[in-house]
Coordinates of C-alpha atoms in Angstrom, one line a residue:
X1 CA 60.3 106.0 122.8
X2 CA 60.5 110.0 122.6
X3 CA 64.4 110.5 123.1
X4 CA 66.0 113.8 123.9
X5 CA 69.6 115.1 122.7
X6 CA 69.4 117.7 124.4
X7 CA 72.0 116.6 127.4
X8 CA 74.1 115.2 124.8
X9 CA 76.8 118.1 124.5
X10 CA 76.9 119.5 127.7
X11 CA 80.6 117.8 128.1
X12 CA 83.5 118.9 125.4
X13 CA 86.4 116.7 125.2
X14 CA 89.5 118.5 124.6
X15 CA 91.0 117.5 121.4
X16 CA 94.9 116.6 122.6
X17 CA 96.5 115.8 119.4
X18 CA 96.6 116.3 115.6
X19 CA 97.5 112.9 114.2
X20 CA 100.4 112.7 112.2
X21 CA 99.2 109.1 109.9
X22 CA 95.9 109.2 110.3
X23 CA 94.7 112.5 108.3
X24 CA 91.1 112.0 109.1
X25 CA 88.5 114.2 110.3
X26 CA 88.7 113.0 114.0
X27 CA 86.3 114.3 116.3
X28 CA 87.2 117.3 118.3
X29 CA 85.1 115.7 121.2
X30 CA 87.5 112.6 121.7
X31 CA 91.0 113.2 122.5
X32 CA 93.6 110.5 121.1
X33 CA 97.0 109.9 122.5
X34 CA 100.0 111.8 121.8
X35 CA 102.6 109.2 121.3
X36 CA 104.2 109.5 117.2
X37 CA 103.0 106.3 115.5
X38 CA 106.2 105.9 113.8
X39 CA 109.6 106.0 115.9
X40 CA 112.4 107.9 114.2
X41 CA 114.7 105.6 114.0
X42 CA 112.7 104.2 111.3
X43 CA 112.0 107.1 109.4
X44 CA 115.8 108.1 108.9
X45 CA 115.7 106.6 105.3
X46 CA 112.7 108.2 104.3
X47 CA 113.7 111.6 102.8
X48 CA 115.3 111.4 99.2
X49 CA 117.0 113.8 97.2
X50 CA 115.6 115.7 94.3
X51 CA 117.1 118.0 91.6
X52 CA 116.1 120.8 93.9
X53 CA 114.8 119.9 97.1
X54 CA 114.7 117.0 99.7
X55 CA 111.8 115.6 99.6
X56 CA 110.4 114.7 103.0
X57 CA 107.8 111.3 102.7
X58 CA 106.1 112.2 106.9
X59 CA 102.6 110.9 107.4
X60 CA 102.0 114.8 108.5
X61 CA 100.5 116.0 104.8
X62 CA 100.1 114.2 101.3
X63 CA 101.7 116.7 99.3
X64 CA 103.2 114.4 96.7
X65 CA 103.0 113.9 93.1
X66 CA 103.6 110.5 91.1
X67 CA 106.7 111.6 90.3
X68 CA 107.7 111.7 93.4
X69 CA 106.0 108.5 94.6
X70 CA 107.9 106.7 91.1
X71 CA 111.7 108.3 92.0
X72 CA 111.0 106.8 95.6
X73 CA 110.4 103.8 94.5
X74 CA 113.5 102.8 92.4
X75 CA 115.7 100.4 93.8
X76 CA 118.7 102.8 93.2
X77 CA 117.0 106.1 94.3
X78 CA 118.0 105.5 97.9
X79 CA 121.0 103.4 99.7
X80 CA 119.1 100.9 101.8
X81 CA 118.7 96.9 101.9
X82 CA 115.3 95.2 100.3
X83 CA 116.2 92.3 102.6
X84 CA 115.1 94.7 105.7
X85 CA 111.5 94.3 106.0
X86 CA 111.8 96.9 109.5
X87 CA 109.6 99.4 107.0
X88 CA 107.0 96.4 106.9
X89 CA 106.6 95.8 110.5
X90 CA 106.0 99.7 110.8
X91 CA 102.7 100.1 108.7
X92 CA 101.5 96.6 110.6
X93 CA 102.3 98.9 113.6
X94 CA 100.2 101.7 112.8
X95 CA 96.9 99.4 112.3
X96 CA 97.7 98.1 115.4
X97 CA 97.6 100.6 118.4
X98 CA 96.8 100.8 121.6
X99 CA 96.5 97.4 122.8
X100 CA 97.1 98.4 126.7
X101 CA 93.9 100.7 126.6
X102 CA 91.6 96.8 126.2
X103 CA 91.0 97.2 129.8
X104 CA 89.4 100.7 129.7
X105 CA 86.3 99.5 127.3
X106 CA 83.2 98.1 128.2
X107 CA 81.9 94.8 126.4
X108 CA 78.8 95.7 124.4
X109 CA 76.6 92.4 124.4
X110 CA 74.0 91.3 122.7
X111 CA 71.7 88.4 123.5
X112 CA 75.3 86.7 125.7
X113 CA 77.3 87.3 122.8
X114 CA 80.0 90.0 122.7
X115 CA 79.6 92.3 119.3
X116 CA 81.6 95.4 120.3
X117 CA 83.6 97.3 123.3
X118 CA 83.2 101.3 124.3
X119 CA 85.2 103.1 125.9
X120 CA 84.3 104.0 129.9
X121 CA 84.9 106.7 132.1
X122 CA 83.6 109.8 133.6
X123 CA 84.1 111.5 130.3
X124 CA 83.7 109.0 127.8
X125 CA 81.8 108.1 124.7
X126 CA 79.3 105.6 127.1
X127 CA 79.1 108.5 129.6
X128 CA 77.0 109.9 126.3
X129 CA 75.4 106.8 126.1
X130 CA 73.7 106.4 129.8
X131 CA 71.3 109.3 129.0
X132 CA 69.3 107.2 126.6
X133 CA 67.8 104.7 129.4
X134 CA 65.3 103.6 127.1
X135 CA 68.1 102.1 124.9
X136 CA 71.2 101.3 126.5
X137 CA 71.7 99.8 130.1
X138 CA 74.8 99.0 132.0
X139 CA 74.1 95.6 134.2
X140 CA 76.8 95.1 136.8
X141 CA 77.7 91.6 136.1
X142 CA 81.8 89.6 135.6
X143 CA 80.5 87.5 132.9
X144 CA 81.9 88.7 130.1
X145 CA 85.5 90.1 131.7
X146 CA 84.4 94.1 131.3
X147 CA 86.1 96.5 133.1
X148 CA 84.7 96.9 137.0
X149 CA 82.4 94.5 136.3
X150 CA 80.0 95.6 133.8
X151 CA 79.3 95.5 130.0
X152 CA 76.5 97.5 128.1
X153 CA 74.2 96.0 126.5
X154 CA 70.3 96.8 124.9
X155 CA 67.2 97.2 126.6
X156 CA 65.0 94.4 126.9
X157 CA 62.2 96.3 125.1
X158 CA 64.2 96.3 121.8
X159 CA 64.3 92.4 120.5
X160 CA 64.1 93.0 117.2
X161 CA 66.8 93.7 115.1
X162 CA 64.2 96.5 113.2
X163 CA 63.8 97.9 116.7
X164 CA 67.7 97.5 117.7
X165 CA 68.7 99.9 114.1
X166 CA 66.3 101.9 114.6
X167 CA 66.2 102.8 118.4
X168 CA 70.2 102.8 118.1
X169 CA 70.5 104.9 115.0
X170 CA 68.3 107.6 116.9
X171 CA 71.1 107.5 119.3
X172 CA 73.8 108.2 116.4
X173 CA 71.7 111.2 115.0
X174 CA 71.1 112.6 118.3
X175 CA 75.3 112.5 119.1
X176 CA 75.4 114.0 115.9
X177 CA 78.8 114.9 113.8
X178 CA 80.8 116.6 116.5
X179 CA 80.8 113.5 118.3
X180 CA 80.9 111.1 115.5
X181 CA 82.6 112.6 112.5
X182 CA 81.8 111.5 109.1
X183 CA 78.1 110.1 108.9
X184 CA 77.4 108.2 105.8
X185 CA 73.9 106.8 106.1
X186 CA 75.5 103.7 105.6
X187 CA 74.8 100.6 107.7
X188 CA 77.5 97.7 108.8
X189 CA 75.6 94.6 110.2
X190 CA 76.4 93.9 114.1
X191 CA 77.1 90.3 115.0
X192 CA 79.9 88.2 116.8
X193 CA 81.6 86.6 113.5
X194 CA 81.4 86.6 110.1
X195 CA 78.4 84.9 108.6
X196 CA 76.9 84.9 112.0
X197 CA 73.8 86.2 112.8
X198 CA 73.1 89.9 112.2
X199 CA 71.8 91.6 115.5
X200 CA 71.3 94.6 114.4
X201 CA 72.7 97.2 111.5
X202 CA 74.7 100.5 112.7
X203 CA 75.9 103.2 110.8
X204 CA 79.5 102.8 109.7
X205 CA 81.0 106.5 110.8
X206 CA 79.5 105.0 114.5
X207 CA 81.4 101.3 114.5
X208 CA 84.7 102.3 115.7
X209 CA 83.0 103.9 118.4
X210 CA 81.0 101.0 119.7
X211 CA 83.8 98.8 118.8
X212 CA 81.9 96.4 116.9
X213 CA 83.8 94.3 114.0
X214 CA 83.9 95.6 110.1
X215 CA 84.2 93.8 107.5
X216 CA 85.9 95.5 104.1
X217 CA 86.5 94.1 100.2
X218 CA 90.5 94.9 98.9
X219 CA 91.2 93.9 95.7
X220 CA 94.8 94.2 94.0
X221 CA 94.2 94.7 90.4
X222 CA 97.7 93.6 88.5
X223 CA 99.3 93.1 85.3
X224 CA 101.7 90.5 84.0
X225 CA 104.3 91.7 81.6
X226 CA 107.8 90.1 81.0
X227 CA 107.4 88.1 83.6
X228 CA 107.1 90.3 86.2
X229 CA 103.7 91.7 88.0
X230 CA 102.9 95.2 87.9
X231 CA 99.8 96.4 90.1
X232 CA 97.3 99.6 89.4
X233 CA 97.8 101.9 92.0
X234 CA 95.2 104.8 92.7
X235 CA 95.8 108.0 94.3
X236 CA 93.0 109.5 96.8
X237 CA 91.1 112.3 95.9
X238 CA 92.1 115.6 97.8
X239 CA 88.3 115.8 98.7
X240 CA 87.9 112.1 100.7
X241 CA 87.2 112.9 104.4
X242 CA 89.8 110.2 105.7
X243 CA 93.4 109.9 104.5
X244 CA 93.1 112.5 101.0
X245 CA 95.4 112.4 98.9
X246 CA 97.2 108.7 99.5
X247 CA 98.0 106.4 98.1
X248 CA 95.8 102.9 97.7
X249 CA 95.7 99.6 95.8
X250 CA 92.9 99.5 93.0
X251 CA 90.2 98.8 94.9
X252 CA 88.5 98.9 98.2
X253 CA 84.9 99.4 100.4
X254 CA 83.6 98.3 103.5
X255 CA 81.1 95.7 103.3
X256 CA 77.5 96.6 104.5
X257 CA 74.8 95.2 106.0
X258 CA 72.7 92.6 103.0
X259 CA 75.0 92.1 100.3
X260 CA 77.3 90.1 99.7
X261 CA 81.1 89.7 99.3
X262 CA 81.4 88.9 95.6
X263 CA 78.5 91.4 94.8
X264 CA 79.8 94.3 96.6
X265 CA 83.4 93.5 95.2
X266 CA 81.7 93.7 91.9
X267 CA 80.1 97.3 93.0
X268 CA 83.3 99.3 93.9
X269 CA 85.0 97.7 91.1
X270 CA 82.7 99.5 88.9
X271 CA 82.6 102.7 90.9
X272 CA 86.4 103.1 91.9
X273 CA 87.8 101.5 88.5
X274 CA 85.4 101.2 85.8
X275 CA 85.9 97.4 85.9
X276 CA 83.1 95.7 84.1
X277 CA 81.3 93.1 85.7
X278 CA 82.6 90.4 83.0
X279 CA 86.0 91.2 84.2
X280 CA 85.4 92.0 87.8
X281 CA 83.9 88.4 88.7
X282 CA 87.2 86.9 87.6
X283 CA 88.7 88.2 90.7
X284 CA 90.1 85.8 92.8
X285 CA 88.9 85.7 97.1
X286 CA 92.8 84.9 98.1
X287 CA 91.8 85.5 102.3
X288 CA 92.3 88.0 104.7
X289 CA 94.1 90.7 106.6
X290 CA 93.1 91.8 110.0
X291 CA 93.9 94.5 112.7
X292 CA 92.9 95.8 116.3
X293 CA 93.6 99.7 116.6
X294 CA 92.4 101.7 119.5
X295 CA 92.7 105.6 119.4
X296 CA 91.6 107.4 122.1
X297 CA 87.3 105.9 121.9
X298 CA 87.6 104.5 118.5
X299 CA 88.6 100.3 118.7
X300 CA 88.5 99.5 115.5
X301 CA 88.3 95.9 115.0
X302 CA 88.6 95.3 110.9
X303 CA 88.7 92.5 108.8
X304 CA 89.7 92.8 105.5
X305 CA 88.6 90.0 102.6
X306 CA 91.4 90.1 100.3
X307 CA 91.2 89.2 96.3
X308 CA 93.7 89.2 93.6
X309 CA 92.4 90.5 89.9
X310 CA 94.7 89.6 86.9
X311 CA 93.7 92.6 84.5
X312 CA 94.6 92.7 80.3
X313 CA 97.2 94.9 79.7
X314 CA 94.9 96.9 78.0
X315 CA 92.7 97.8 80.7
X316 CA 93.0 101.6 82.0
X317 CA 90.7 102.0 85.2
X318 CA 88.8 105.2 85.5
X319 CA 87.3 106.3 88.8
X320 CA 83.3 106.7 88.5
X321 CA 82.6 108.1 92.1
X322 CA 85.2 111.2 92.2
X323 CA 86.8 109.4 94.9
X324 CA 90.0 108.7 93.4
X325 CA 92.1 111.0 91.2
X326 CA 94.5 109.3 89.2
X327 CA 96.1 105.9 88.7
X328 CA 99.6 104.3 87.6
X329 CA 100.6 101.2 87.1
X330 CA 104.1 100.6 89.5
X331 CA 106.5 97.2 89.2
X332 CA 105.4 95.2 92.4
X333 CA 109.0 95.6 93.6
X334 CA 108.9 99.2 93.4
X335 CA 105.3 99.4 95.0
X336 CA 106.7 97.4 97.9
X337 CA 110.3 100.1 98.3
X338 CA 107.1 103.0 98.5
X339 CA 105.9 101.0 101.5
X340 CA 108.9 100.7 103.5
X341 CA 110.4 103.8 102.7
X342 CA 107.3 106.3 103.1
X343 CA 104.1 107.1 104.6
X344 CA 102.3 107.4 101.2
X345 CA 99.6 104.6 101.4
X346 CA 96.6 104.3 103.1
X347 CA 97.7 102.2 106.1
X348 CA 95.3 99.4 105.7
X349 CA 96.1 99.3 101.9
X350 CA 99.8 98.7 103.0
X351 CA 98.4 94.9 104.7
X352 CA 96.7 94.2 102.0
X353 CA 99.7 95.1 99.3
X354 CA 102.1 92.9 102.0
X355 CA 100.0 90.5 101.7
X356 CA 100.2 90.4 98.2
X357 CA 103.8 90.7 98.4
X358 CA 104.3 87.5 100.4
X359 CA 101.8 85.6 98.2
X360 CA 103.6 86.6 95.2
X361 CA 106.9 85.2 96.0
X362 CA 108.1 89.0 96.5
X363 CA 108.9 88.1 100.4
X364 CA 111.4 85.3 100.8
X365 CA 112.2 83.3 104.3
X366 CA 115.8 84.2 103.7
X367 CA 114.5 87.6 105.3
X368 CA 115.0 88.3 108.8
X369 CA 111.5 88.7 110.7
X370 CA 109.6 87.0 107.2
X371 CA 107.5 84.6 109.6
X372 CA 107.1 87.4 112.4
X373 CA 106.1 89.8 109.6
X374 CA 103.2 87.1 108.0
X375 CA 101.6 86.6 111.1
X376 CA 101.6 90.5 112.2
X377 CA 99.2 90.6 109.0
X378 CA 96.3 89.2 111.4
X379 CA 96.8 90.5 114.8
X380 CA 93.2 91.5 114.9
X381 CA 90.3 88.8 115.5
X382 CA 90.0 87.6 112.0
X383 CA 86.7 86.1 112.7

């Protein structure tokens, strides 16, 4: 099928808003609301004093050091309660956009089974899609609940999941980074629920676009001294194309298409950490996190298998890829003050430290919102 990109870039989309969280390199082609993710009255406790300066903790650049993020994080260092967990609900807040856009996407189905959403309109990212009749088609049909009565889905030509990556991936190199930013020539299996059947594989810069579910490995790496539990924190290199510079736990990676859990958890450990594999497979599958965020055409609909790694104290990690810069190792208490008074972390790596946190015995039902808070943890499909 001879496809033609041709027509693809005839429409610009005007790019509305810089975000002030989510320091990514957003497509200029897809405009994304304007509305701050984080209210103000929630950010009034998230400035702290310095020797010589007020030091301002906004999501709007990651111009910190580790001293800072360590004098934030002392109990004493500012005058607020540990019992409020308002600074919690926040970073489930930010993973969690967007929720009264659902009605403006489009099912994307495969073989009756719904494996994504995209975004419709006169100038949206399935406007881009329509010019590739040989590989997408819109049916008008009710059945699956999509907006005006119609869901996308792939021509009948490709029934092969061979045919399907192939025929679709065309599609992504044809769209090309101005419209999806941040191609990796990586591939996240397509399917309707983990462990399901795969449909098809589809590069991972591409899945929030189609809306299809992605599956992710987060490990806290910790150490037990005196009784208390200290984790490994890592700090972003300035280089990463998404979120540079913040703050995350130990380690992390999306999980692509024909390997498993336990082997790719073994992987980034080695690449992000240094962890041997001896001391990687100890690491503990403790469940999951989950979140449903649309911004502007991007649904992202992540799942994220958590796991719990008690390290020797006499473990240092060292990063392998370049895609972390440095590491500390923070009280669990004080980690948990650096979530609810800033915007330092990674905002997905704040669910998986909360997590953590409740497991832990850190959170206590003697806290107003604790049961509100633990569900909020898997407002996405966590299928």
């Amino acid at each position: 099928m001879a496809r033609s990109c041709t027509l693809l870039l005839s429409h610009k989309f005007q790019n509305s808003f810089v975000p002030s969280l989510c320091i990514s390199k957003a497509s200029p082609a897809f405009p994304m609301r304007t509305s701050t993710p984080f209210p103000s009255r929630f950010l009034t406790h998230t400035c702290f004093k310095s020797k010589s300066t007020t030091l301002s903790v906004s999501a709007a650049g990651t111009s910190f050091t580790w001293d800072d993020v360590l004098r934030i994080s002392q109990p004493e260092s500012l005058p607020d309660d540990p019992s409020d967990i308002s600074g919690f609900f926040q970073k489930v807040k930010i993973c969690n956009r967007g929720s009264e856009m659902q009605s403006e996407f489009l099912p994307f189905v495969i073989e009756d089974q719904i494996v994504g959403y995209l975004h419709n309109g006169s100038r949206s990212f399935a406007q881009h899609l329509r010019r590739f009749k040989d590989v997408f088609i819109f049916p008008r049909d009710d059945s699956y609940g999509g907006r005006i009565g119609a869901h996308v889905t792939l021509h009948p030509m490709l029934g092969k999941p061979e045919d399907r990556t192939g025929a679709v991936g065309d599609v992504v190199k044809c769209l090309g980074e101005e419209l999806i930013p941040g191609i990796r020539n990586e591939l996240y299996p397509v399917t309707s629920s983990f462990g399901s059947r795969v449909f098809f594989s589809l590069e991972r810069a591409a899945a929030p676009y189609f809306g299809i579910k992605a599956y992710g490995v987060h490990m806290n790496g910790y150490v037990e001294r005196d009784r208390q539990k200290l984790l490994w924190i890592g700090k972003r290199s300035q280089g990463k194309a998404t979120f540079p510079g913040m703050l995350d736990h130990l380690v992390a990676g999306g999980l692509p298409h024909g390997i498993s859990c336990a082997e790719n958890l073994v992987k980034e450990c080695e690449e992000e950490a240094g962890i041997p594999r001896s001391i990687a497979n100890e690491a503990i599958p403790v469940g999951a996190v989950s979140y449903m965020d649309i911004d502007g055409y991007r649904y992202k609909r992540d799942v994220l298998l958590c796991y719990d790694l008690k390290l020797p104290e006499s473990f240092r990690p060292e990063n392998q890829d370049g895609e972390v810069d440095s590491f500390k190792l923070i009280p669990a208490r004080h980690v948990a003050n650096v979530i609810r008074r800033t915007q330092f972390f990674k905002p997905n790596c704040s669910l998986v430290i909360i997590d953590f946190l409740f497991r832990h015995g850190y959170m206590k039902p003697e806290h107003f919102g604790y049961l509100d808070l633990l569900q909020s943890l898997r407002s996405g499909d966590c299928s």
